[in-house]
């Protein structure tokens, strides 16, 4: 049987990604990780293509990671900052996107505080027949597909099997701890980790870990211990205060006392447990500094490094997609 070919022009959500698509992303990311390890970590693959970054919300890692990924592939990049753009003069987001498309932009990387904005722009690209692709770089509380893909690549790469494959996570227990309610990272990770056959346990206060998330095929815990017990990997999430429009917690100190990850608490996990965090981390709140800085325990810097290779893979695959019909 021949390997199916990548056929998506946009990456908006992981909800309907098939296992074979994850495998293509993992394999392509591994090839680009090898490129990044060379003395000259650059290839001409996307020479002449234009990648525009439209970040309507704050970002350090994701924005720089996409920009570096595009540059490592020799694409030209355009950077849009809402504060200094024509949005200030009353232009709509769709008109901003159309302006960039009229400059023959091939890929739009979009982050927005409202869920659904990347989808809307993707629909407009299709309606206009531009052939441009859209990547969701985080939309509101909805999804953050490339963060989950780089987490997946990091988790699978941790397994001795080479090249990294989804099968590495079959039967693994993964605990995701913190503010699930406001987290686009949690939702995208649940889709990818479930597709990999991992068991996903969510933990946090009832106000931030709604029972309804069970419908995604995960276990819910309002106490930390059962989620951490025998976990192979623990992913910490930040309290996303910028998205909290009510009081969800008595205090940060109280939160840390009940749900903060510490070395002692991680001793409930499997020996050799590894810690992940998408960043930015609030030290002393969702976890202690000593564990995030411990290279034996923490995969955080691998997540950031792998992010560039994974985003190169996504930019490459979307640019070369064989669109059906
Ligand atoms: C996350 C995000 O923006 O959703 N960060 C990231 O992209 N690395 C998580 C967060 O903001 O807490």
mmCIF file of C-alpha atoms and ligand atoms in Angstrom:
data_model
loop_
_atom_site.group_PDB
_atom_site.id
_atom_site.type_symbol
_atom_site.label_atom_id
_atom_site.label_comp_id
_atom_site.label_asym_id
_atom_site.label_seq_id
_atom_site.Cartn_x
_atom_site.Cartn_y
_atom_site.Cartn_z
ATOM 1 C CA UNK A 1 0.000 0.000 0.000
ATOM 2 C CA UNK A 2 1.429 3.384 -0.928
ATOM 3 C CA UNK A 3 1.778 6.113 1.744
ATOM 4 C CA UNK A 4 -1.043 8.650 1.406
ATOM 5 C CA UNK A 5 0.006 12.168 0.478
ATOM 6 C CA UNK A 6 -0.480 15.264 2.582
ATOM 7 C CA UNK A 7 -3.612 17.040 1.311
ATOM 8 C CA UNK A 8 -4.398 19.882 3.724
ATOM 9 C CA UNK A 9 -3.857 23.475 2.737
ATOM 10 C CA UNK A 10 -4.719 24.802 6.213
ATOM 11 C CA UNK A 11 -3.879 23.640 9.741
ATOM 12 C CA UNK A 12 -6.674 24.994 11.918
ATOM 13 C CA UNK A 13 -7.413 22.200 14.374
ATOM 14 C CA UNK A 14 -6.192 18.732 15.301
ATOM 15 C CA UNK A 15 -9.728 17.444 15.946
ATOM 16 C CA UNK A 16 -9.913 15.475 12.702
ATOM 17 C CA UNK A 17 -6.239 14.717 12.028
ATOM 18 C CA UNK A 18 -5.697 11.047 11.176
ATOM 19 C CA UNK A 19 -2.894 8.923 12.670
ATOM 20 C CA UNK A 20 -1.146 8.724 9.250
ATOM 21 C CA UNK A 21 -1.117 12.520 9.089
ATOM 22 C CA UNK A 22 0.547 12.709 12.499
ATOM 23 C CA UNK A 23 3.111 10.158 11.274
ATOM 24 C CA UNK A 24 3.903 12.309 8.214
ATOM 25 C CA UNK A 25 4.342 15.360 10.458
ATOM 26 C CA UNK A 26 6.608 13.423 12.858
ATOM 27 C CA UNK A 27 8.771 12.040 10.034
ATOM 28 C CA UNK A 28 9.034 15.400 8.268
ATOM 29 C CA UNK A 29 9.880 17.114 11.576
ATOM 30 C CA UNK A 30 12.639 14.545 12.194
ATOM 31 C CA UNK A 31 14.141 15.364 8.761
ATOM 32 C CA UNK A 32 14.099 19.066 9.528
ATOM 33 C CA UNK A 33 15.561 18.471 13.014
ATOM 34 C CA UNK A 34 18.478 16.852 11.178
ATOM 35 C CA UNK A 35 18.778 19.940 8.927
ATOM 36 C CA UNK A 36 18.856 22.135 12.044
ATOM 37 C CA UNK A 37 21.750 20.107 13.462
ATOM 38 C CA UNK A 38 23.971 20.848 10.424
ATOM 39 C CA UNK A 39 26.683 23.528 10.507
ATOM 40 C CA UNK A 40 24.570 25.500 7.984
ATOM 41 C CA UNK A 41 21.042 24.856 9.254
ATOM 42 C CA UNK A 42 19.206 26.134 6.216
ATOM 43 C CA UNK A 43 17.607 24.659 3.070
ATOM 44 C CA UNK A 44 16.218 26.365 -0.074
ATOM 45 C CA UNK A 45 12.893 24.461 0.095
ATOM 46 C CA UNK A 46 10.554 27.485 0.278
ATOM 47 C CA UNK A 47 12.673 29.978 -1.657
ATOM 48 C CA UNK A 48 10.441 32.617 -3.253
ATOM 49 C CA UNK A 49 7.462 31.821 -1.002
ATOM 50 C CA UNK A 50 6.043 34.414 1.368
ATOM 51 C CA UNK A 51 5.007 33.579 4.940
ATOM 52 C CA UNK A 52 3.139 36.314 6.856
ATOM 53 C CA UNK A 53 2.865 36.330 10.652
ATOM 54 C CA UNK A 54 -0.336 37.938 11.907
ATOM 55 C CA UNK A 55 -0.112 37.954 15.685
ATOM 56 C CA UNK A 56 -2.999 39.885 17.220
ATOM 57 C CA UNK A 57 -2.047 38.607 20.688
ATOM 58 C CA UNK A 58 1.227 38.561 22.661
ATOM 59 C CA UNK A 59 3.725 35.817 21.836
ATOM 60 C CA UNK A 60 7.427 35.131 22.309
ATOM 61 C CA UNK A 61 7.969 31.456 21.531
ATOM 62 C CA UNK A 62 5.393 30.792 18.852
ATOM 63 C CA UNK A 63 6.067 33.899 16.813
ATOM 64 C CA UNK A 64 9.866 33.608 16.885
ATOM 65 C CA UNK A 65 9.670 29.888 16.260
ATOM 66 C CA UNK A 66 7.514 30.324 13.133
ATOM 67 C CA UNK A 67 9.711 33.145 11.904
ATOM 68 C CA UNK A 68 12.889 31.133 12.335
ATOM 69 C CA UNK A 69 11.249 28.061 10.776
ATOM 70 C CA UNK A 70 10.257 30.099 7.694
ATOM 71 C CA UNK A 71 13.776 31.577 7.441
ATOM 72 C CA UNK A 72 15.460 28.180 7.797
ATOM 73 C CA UNK A 73 13.362 27.130 4.771
ATOM 74 C CA UNK A 74 14.507 30.283 2.885
ATOM 75 C CA UNK A 75 10.997 31.779 2.704
ATOM 76 C CA UNK A 76 10.471 35.545 2.823
ATOM 77 C CA UNK A 77 8.633 36.642 5.962
ATOM 78 C CA UNK A 78 6.236 39.505 6.607
ATOM 79 C CA UNK A 79 5.544 40.638 10.140
ATOM 80 C CA UNK A 80 2.347 42.306 11.154
ATOM 81 C CA UNK A 81 1.934 44.084 14.509
ATOM 82 C CA UNK A 82 -1.627 45.226 15.275
ATOM 83 C CA UNK A 83 -0.444 48.266 17.266
ATOM 84 C CA UNK A 84 1.340 49.813 14.269
ATOM 85 C CA UNK A 85 -0.969 48.584 11.487
ATOM 86 C CA UNK A 86 -3.911 50.019 9.538
ATOM 87 C CA UNK A 87 -6.217 48.222 12.011
ATOM 88 C CA UNK A 88 -5.730 51.433 14.001
ATOM 89 C CA UNK A 89 -7.342 53.276 11.087
ATOM 90 C CA UNK A 90 -10.450 51.087 11.151
ATOM 91 C CA UNK A 91 -9.416 48.344 8.701
ATOM 92 C CA UNK A 92 -10.987 44.939 9.373
ATOM 93 C CA UNK A 93 -8.954 41.779 9.991
ATOM 94 C CA UNK A 94 -10.246 40.284 6.732
ATOM 95 C CA UNK A 95 -9.136 43.355 4.771
ATOM 96 C CA UNK A 96 -5.719 43.162 6.446
ATOM 97 C CA UNK A 97 -5.477 39.510 5.390
ATOM 98 C CA UNK A 98 -6.607 40.373 1.834
ATOM 99 C CA UNK A 99 -3.909 43.062 1.620
ATOM 100 C CA UNK A 100 -1.253 40.492 2.476
ATOM 101 C CA UNK A 101 -2.766 37.988 0.033
ATOM 102 C CA UNK A 102 -2.639 40.618 -2.729
ATOM 103 C CA UNK A 103 1.150 40.673 -2.170
ATOM 104 C CA UNK A 104 1.125 36.970 -3.107
ATOM 105 C CA UNK A 105 1.524 35.701 0.431
ATOM 106 C CA UNK A 106 1.494 31.893 0.359
ATOM 107 C CA UNK A 107 0.988 31.151 4.059
ATOM 108 C CA UNK A 108 -0.660 33.156 6.832
ATOM 109 C CA UNK A 109 0.267 32.254 10.411
ATOM 110 C CA UNK A 110 -2.474 33.667 12.630
ATOM 111 C CA UNK A 111 -2.829 34.124 16.377
ATOM 112 C CA UNK A 112 -5.903 35.862 17.734
ATOM 113 C CA UNK A 113 -7.604 36.279 21.097
ATOM 114 C CA UNK A 114 -10.939 35.173 19.586
ATOM 115 C CA UNK A 115 -11.630 31.570 18.696
ATOM 116 C CA UNK A 116 -12.415 31.059 15.030
ATOM 117 C CA UNK A 117 -10.486 33.954 13.449
ATOM 118 C CA UNK A 118 -7.970 31.710 11.593
ATOM 119 C CA UNK A 119 -10.885 29.570 10.305
ATOM 120 C CA UNK A 120 -12.660 32.660 9.017
ATOM 121 C CA UNK A 121 -9.566 33.868 7.182
ATOM 122 C CA UNK A 122 -9.001 30.376 5.743
ATOM 123 C CA UNK A 123 -12.558 30.378 4.368
ATOM 124 C CA UNK A 124 -11.922 33.754 2.769
ATOM 125 C CA UNK A 125 -8.682 32.474 1.183
ATOM 126 C CA UNK A 126 -10.602 29.540 -0.285
ATOM 127 C CA UNK A 127 -13.481 31.744 -1.452
ATOM 128 C CA UNK A 128 -11.024 34.030 -3.222
ATOM 129 C CA UNK A 129 -9.240 31.037 -4.743
ATOM 130 C CA UNK A 130 -5.851 32.374 -3.649
ATOM 131 C CA UNK A 131 -4.369 28.948 -2.926
ATOM 132 C CA UNK A 132 -2.891 30.419 0.271
ATOM 133 C CA UNK A 133 -2.728 28.302 3.438
ATOM 134 C CA UNK A 134 -3.613 29.356 6.962
ATOM 135 C CA UNK A 135 -1.995 28.072 10.164
ATOM 136 C CA UNK A 136 -3.731 28.557 13.475
ATOM 137 C CA UNK A 137 -1.012 29.756 15.881
ATOM 138 C CA UNK A 138 -3.492 29.884 18.786
ATOM 139 C CA UNK A 139 -7.091 31.139 18.657
ATOM 140 C CA UNK A 140 -8.706 32.181 21.935
ATOM 141 C CA UNK A 141 -9.510 29.189 24.125
ATOM 142 C CA UNK A 142 -9.967 26.941 21.122
ATOM 143 C CA UNK A 143 -6.814 25.315 19.706
ATOM 144 C CA UNK A 144 -3.060 25.654 19.300
ATOM 145 C CA UNK A 145 -2.247 22.844 16.847
ATOM 146 C CA UNK A 146 1.485 23.446 16.359
ATOM 147 C CA UNK A 147 2.105 23.582 20.119
ATOM 148 C CA UNK A 148 0.496 20.152 20.467
ATOM 149 C CA UNK A 149 2.481 18.857 17.473
ATOM 150 C CA UNK A 150 5.785 20.009 18.948
ATOM 151 C CA UNK A 151 4.760 18.467 22.279
ATOM 152 C CA UNK A 152 3.948 15.234 20.441
ATOM 153 C CA UNK A 153 7.297 15.274 18.619
ATOM 154 C CA UNK A 154 9.109 15.912 21.937
ATOM 155 C CA UNK A 155 7.254 13.082 23.684
ATOM 156 C CA UNK A 156 7.769 10.627 20.806
ATOM 157 C CA UNK A 157 11.445 11.602 20.409
ATOM 158 C CA UNK A 158 11.982 10.769 24.045
ATOM 159 C CA UNK A 159 11.276 7.115 23.194
ATOM 160 C CA UNK A 160 14.351 5.154 22.011
ATOM 161 C CA UNK A 161 12.557 4.023 18.803
ATOM 162 C CA UNK A 162 13.786 5.922 15.742
ATOM 163 C CA UNK A 163 12.387 7.679 13.791
ATOM 164 C CA UNK A 164 9.843 9.122 16.243
ATOM 165 C CA UNK A 165 6.432 7.538 15.770
ATOM 166 C CA UNK A 166 2.971 7.821 17.344
ATOM 167 C CA UNK A 167 3.269 4.234 18.557
ATOM 168 C CA UNK A 168 5.826 5.411 21.163
ATOM 169 C CA UNK A 169 2.990 6.780 23.297
ATOM 170 C CA UNK A 170 0.671 3.774 23.127
ATOM 171 C CA UNK A 171 -0.510 3.079 26.709
ATOM 172 C CA UNK A 172 1.484 5.959 28.271
ATOM 173 C CA UNK A 173 -0.155 7.939 31.064
ATOM 174 C CA UNK A 174 0.067 11.695 30.565
ATOM 175 C CA UNK A 175 -1.171 14.160 33.203
ATOM 176 C CA UNK A 176 -2.094 17.702 32.137
ATOM 177 C CA UNK A 177 -2.287 19.956 35.181
ATOM 178 C CA UNK A 178 -3.639 23.471 35.588
ATOM 179 C CA UNK A 179 -6.026 25.865 33.871
ATOM 180 C CA UNK A 180 -7.680 23.536 31.379
ATOM 181 C CA UNK A 181 -10.766 25.697 30.904
ATOM 182 C CA UNK A 182 -8.890 28.563 29.229
ATOM 183 C CA UNK A 183 -6.276 26.425 27.507
ATOM 184 C CA UNK A 184 -6.108 25.998 23.739
ATOM 185 C CA UNK A 185 -2.937 23.938 24.320
ATOM 186 C CA UNK A 186 -4.844 21.366 26.414
ATOM 187 C CA UNK A 187 -7.543 20.815 23.775
ATOM 188 C CA UNK A 188 -5.089 20.343 20.891
ATOM 189 C CA UNK A 189 -2.940 18.051 23.044
ATOM 190 C CA UNK A 190 -5.919 15.913 23.985
ATOM 191 C CA UNK A 191 -6.658 15.319 20.288
ATOM 192 C CA UNK A 192 -3.085 14.357 19.426
ATOM 193 C CA UNK A 193 -2.383 12.298 22.562
ATOM 194 C CA UNK A 194 -5.645 10.365 22.190
ATOM 195 C CA UNK A 195 -4.789 9.699 18.535
ATOM 196 C CA UNK A 196 -1.460 8.291 19.787
ATOM 197 C CA UNK A 197 -3.253 5.896 22.157
ATOM 198 C CA UNK A 198 -2.058 7.622 25.348
ATOM 199 C CA UNK A 199 -4.228 7.840 28.469
ATOM 200 C CA UNK A 200 -4.810 11.487 29.328
ATOM 201 C CA UNK A 201 -5.599 12.659 32.877
ATOM 202 C CA UNK A 202 -6.563 16.288 33.543
ATOM 203 C CA UNK A 203 -6.113 17.801 37.004
ATOM 204 C CA UNK A 204 -6.936 21.154 38.558
ATOM 205 C CA UNK A 205 -9.626 22.929 40.574
ATOM 206 C CA UNK A 206 -13.258 22.198 39.576
ATOM 207 C CA UNK A 207 -13.650 25.806 38.377
ATOM 208 C CA UNK A 208 -10.830 25.293 35.846
ATOM 209 C CA UNK A 209 -11.328 21.601 34.966
ATOM 210 C CA UNK A 210 -14.938 21.252 33.806
ATOM 211 C CA UNK A 211 -16.491 17.793 33.886
ATOM 212 C CA UNK A 212 -17.647 18.278 30.281
ATOM 213 C CA UNK A 213 -14.074 17.695 29.061
ATOM 214 C CA UNK A 214 -14.632 14.004 29.832
ATOM 215 C CA UNK A 215 -16.422 13.871 26.494
ATOM 216 C CA UNK A 216 -13.010 14.167 24.832
ATOM 217 C CA UNK A 217 -12.077 10.750 26.253
ATOM 218 C CA UNK A 218 -9.951 11.904 29.186
ATOM 219 C CA UNK A 219 -10.074 11.330 32.970
ATOM 220 C CA UNK A 220 -10.854 14.343 35.170
ATOM 221 C CA UNK A 221 -9.372 14.848 38.659
ATOM 222 C CA UNK A 222 -9.962 17.693 41.086
ATOM 223 C CA UNK A 223 -7.105 16.422 43.216
ATOM 224 C CA UNK A 224 -3.550 16.196 41.995
ATOM 225 C CA UNK A 225 -2.423 12.823 43.406
ATOM 226 C CA UNK A 226 -4.580 10.449 41.278
ATOM 227 C CA UNK A 227 -3.584 12.285 38.098
ATOM 228 C CA UNK A 228 0.131 12.109 38.923
ATOM 229 C CA UNK A 229 0.098 8.500 40.155
ATOM 230 C CA UNK A 230 2.312 6.433 37.800
ATOM 231 C CA UNK A 231 2.268 9.126 35.076
ATOM 232 C CA UNK A 232 5.030 8.846 32.466
ATOM 233 C CA UNK A 233 4.796 12.532 31.517
ATOM 234 C CA UNK A 234 3.361 15.606 33.246
ATOM 235 C CA UNK A 235 2.423 18.738 31.350
ATOM 236 C CA UNK A 236 2.002 21.906 33.436
ATOM 237 C CA UNK A 237 -0.206 24.747 32.212
ATOM 238 C CA UNK A 238 -0.208 28.396 33.207
ATOM 239 C CA UNK A 239 -3.186 30.093 34.861
ATOM 240 C CA UNK A 240 -4.352 32.157 31.893
ATOM 241 C CA UNK A 241 -5.416 35.221 33.832
ATOM 242 C CA UNK A 242 -5.852 37.338 30.702
ATOM 243 C CA UNK A 243 -8.761 35.057 29.736
ATOM 244 C CA UNK A 244 -10.379 34.876 33.193
ATOM 245 C CA UNK A 245 -13.378 37.148 33.430
ATOM 246 C CA UNK A 246 -14.459 35.961 36.877
ATOM 247 C CA UNK A 247 -12.758 34.865 40.098
ATOM 248 C CA UNK A 248 -11.855 31.229 39.582
ATOM 249 C CA UNK A 249 -9.420 30.860 42.503
ATOM 250 C CA UNK A 250 -9.209 32.003 46.117
ATOM 251 C CA UNK A 251 -5.546 33.067 45.665
ATOM 252 C CA UNK A 252 -2.369 32.094 43.800
ATOM 253 C CA UNK A 253 -0.845 30.884 47.059
ATOM 254 C CA UNK A 254 -3.822 28.620 47.688
ATOM 255 C CA UNK A 255 -3.609 27.347 44.092
ATOM 256 C CA UNK A 256 0.063 26.528 44.479
ATOM 257 C CA UNK A 257 -0.597 24.720 47.743
ATOM 258 C CA UNK A 258 -3.251 22.477 46.183
ATOM 259 C CA UNK A 259 -2.073 22.066 42.591
ATOM 260 C CA UNK A 260 1.487 23.396 42.286
ATOM 261 C CA UNK A 261 3.925 20.798 40.911
ATOM 262 C CA UNK A 262 6.880 20.120 43.195
ATOM 263 C CA UNK A 263 9.625 17.507 43.229
ATOM 264 C CA UNK A 264 7.923 15.767 46.128
ATOM 265 C CA UNK A 265 4.610 15.552 44.279
ATOM 266 C CA UNK A 266 6.293 14.260 41.126
ATOM 267 C CA UNK A 267 7.606 11.331 43.187
ATOM 268 C CA UNK A 268 4.107 9.836 42.781
ATOM 269 C CA UNK A 269 4.798 9.473 39.049
ATOM 270 C CA UNK A 270 6.739 6.739 37.256
ATOM 271 C CA UNK A 271 10.481 6.782 37.983
ATOM 272 C CA UNK A 272 12.061 8.790 35.164
ATOM 273 C CA UNK A 273 8.941 10.943 34.686
ATOM 274 C CA UNK A 274 9.451 13.967 32.404
ATOM 275 C CA UNK A 275 7.949 17.412 32.746
ATOM 276 C CA UNK A 276 6.642 19.588 29.905
ATOM 277 C CA UNK A 277 5.367 23.176 29.845
ATOM 278 C CA UNK A 278 4.333 25.152 26.750
ATOM 279 C CA UNK A 279 5.571 28.371 28.352
ATOM 280 C CA UNK A 280 5.418 31.056 29.493
ATOM 281 C CA UNK A 281 5.758 29.563 32.988
ATOM 282 C CA UNK A 282 4.778 31.304 36.200
ATOM 283 C CA UNK A 283 7.409 30.040 38.606
ATOM 284 C CA UNK A 284 6.116 29.423 42.122
ATOM 285 C CA UNK A 285 2.524 29.130 40.861
ATOM 286 C CA UNK A 286 1.946 26.088 38.615
ATOM 287 C CA UNK A 287 5.392 24.649 39.427
ATOM 288 C CA UNK A 288 8.556 25.290 41.383
ATOM 289 C CA UNK A 289 11.697 26.671 39.735
ATOM 290 C CA UNK A 290 13.879 23.728 40.726
ATOM 291 C CA UNK A 291 11.861 21.240 38.666
ATOM 292 C CA UNK A 292 11.513 23.321 35.490
ATOM 293 C CA UNK A 293 15.267 24.055 35.584
ATOM 294 C CA UNK A 294 16.299 20.425 36.205
ATOM 295 C CA UNK A 295 17.612 19.021 32.893
ATOM 296 C CA UNK A 296 17.068 15.452 34.147
ATOM 297 C CA UNK A 297 13.392 16.143 34.605
ATOM 298 C CA UNK A 298 12.366 18.959 32.311
ATOM 299 C CA UNK A 299 11.841 18.714 28.537
ATOM 300 C CA UNK A 300 11.026 22.417 28.245
ATOM 301 C CA UNK A 301 14.091 23.469 26.252
ATOM 302 C CA UNK A 302 13.672 20.442 23.940
ATOM 303 C CA UNK A 303 10.079 21.588 23.357
ATOM 304 C CA UNK A 304 11.299 25.016 22.263
ATOM 305 C CA UNK A 305 14.069 23.613 20.013
ATOM 306 C CA UNK A 306 11.776 20.998 18.481
ATOM 307 C CA UNK A 307 9.190 23.699 17.826
ATOM 308 C CA UNK A 308 11.316 25.103 14.991
ATOM 309 C CA UNK A 309 11.655 21.707 13.242
ATOM 310 C CA UNK A 310 7.956 20.927 13.668
ATOM 311 C CA UNK A 311 6.933 24.328 12.304
ATOM 312 C CA UNK A 312 9.301 23.859 9.353
ATOM 313 C CA UNK A 313 7.475 20.570 8.696
ATOM 314 C CA UNK A 314 4.060 22.237 8.863
ATOM 315 C CA UNK A 315 5.096 25.141 6.601
ATOM 316 C CA UNK A 316 6.607 22.693 4.126
ATOM 317 C CA UNK A 317 3.667 20.246 4.101
ATOM 318 C CA UNK A 318 1.015 22.952 3.695
ATOM 319 C CA UNK A 319 3.014 24.587 0.882
ATOM 320 C CA UNK A 320 3.339 21.370 -1.066
ATOM 321 C CA UNK A 321 -0.146 19.954 -0.332
ATOM 322 C CA UNK A 322 -1.856 18.015 -3.089
ATOM 323 C CA UNK A 323 -5.376 19.361 -2.676
ATOM 324 C CA UNK A 324 -8.158 16.877 -3.448
ATOM 325 C CA UNK A 325 -10.963 17.698 -5.887
HETATM 326 C C1 LIG B 1 0.551 29.050 25.102
HETATM 327 C C2 LIG B 1 -0.479 29.880 24.371
HETATM 328 O O1 LIG B 1 -0.234 31.003 23.949
HETATM 329 O O2 LIG B 1 -1.573 29.356 24.242
HETATM 330 N N1 LIG B 1 1.878 29.450 24.919
HETATM 331 C C3 LIG B 1 2.562 29.199 23.774
HETATM 332 O O3 LIG B 1 2.080 29.327 22.681
HETATM 333 N N2 LIG B 1 3.823 28.761 23.925
HETATM 334 C C4 LIG B 1 0.204 28.817 26.506
HETATM 335 C C5 LIG B 1 0.049 30.005 27.401
HETATM 336 O O4 LIG B 1 -0.055 31.140 26.970
HETATM 337 O O5 LIG B 1 -0.015 29.760 28.616
#
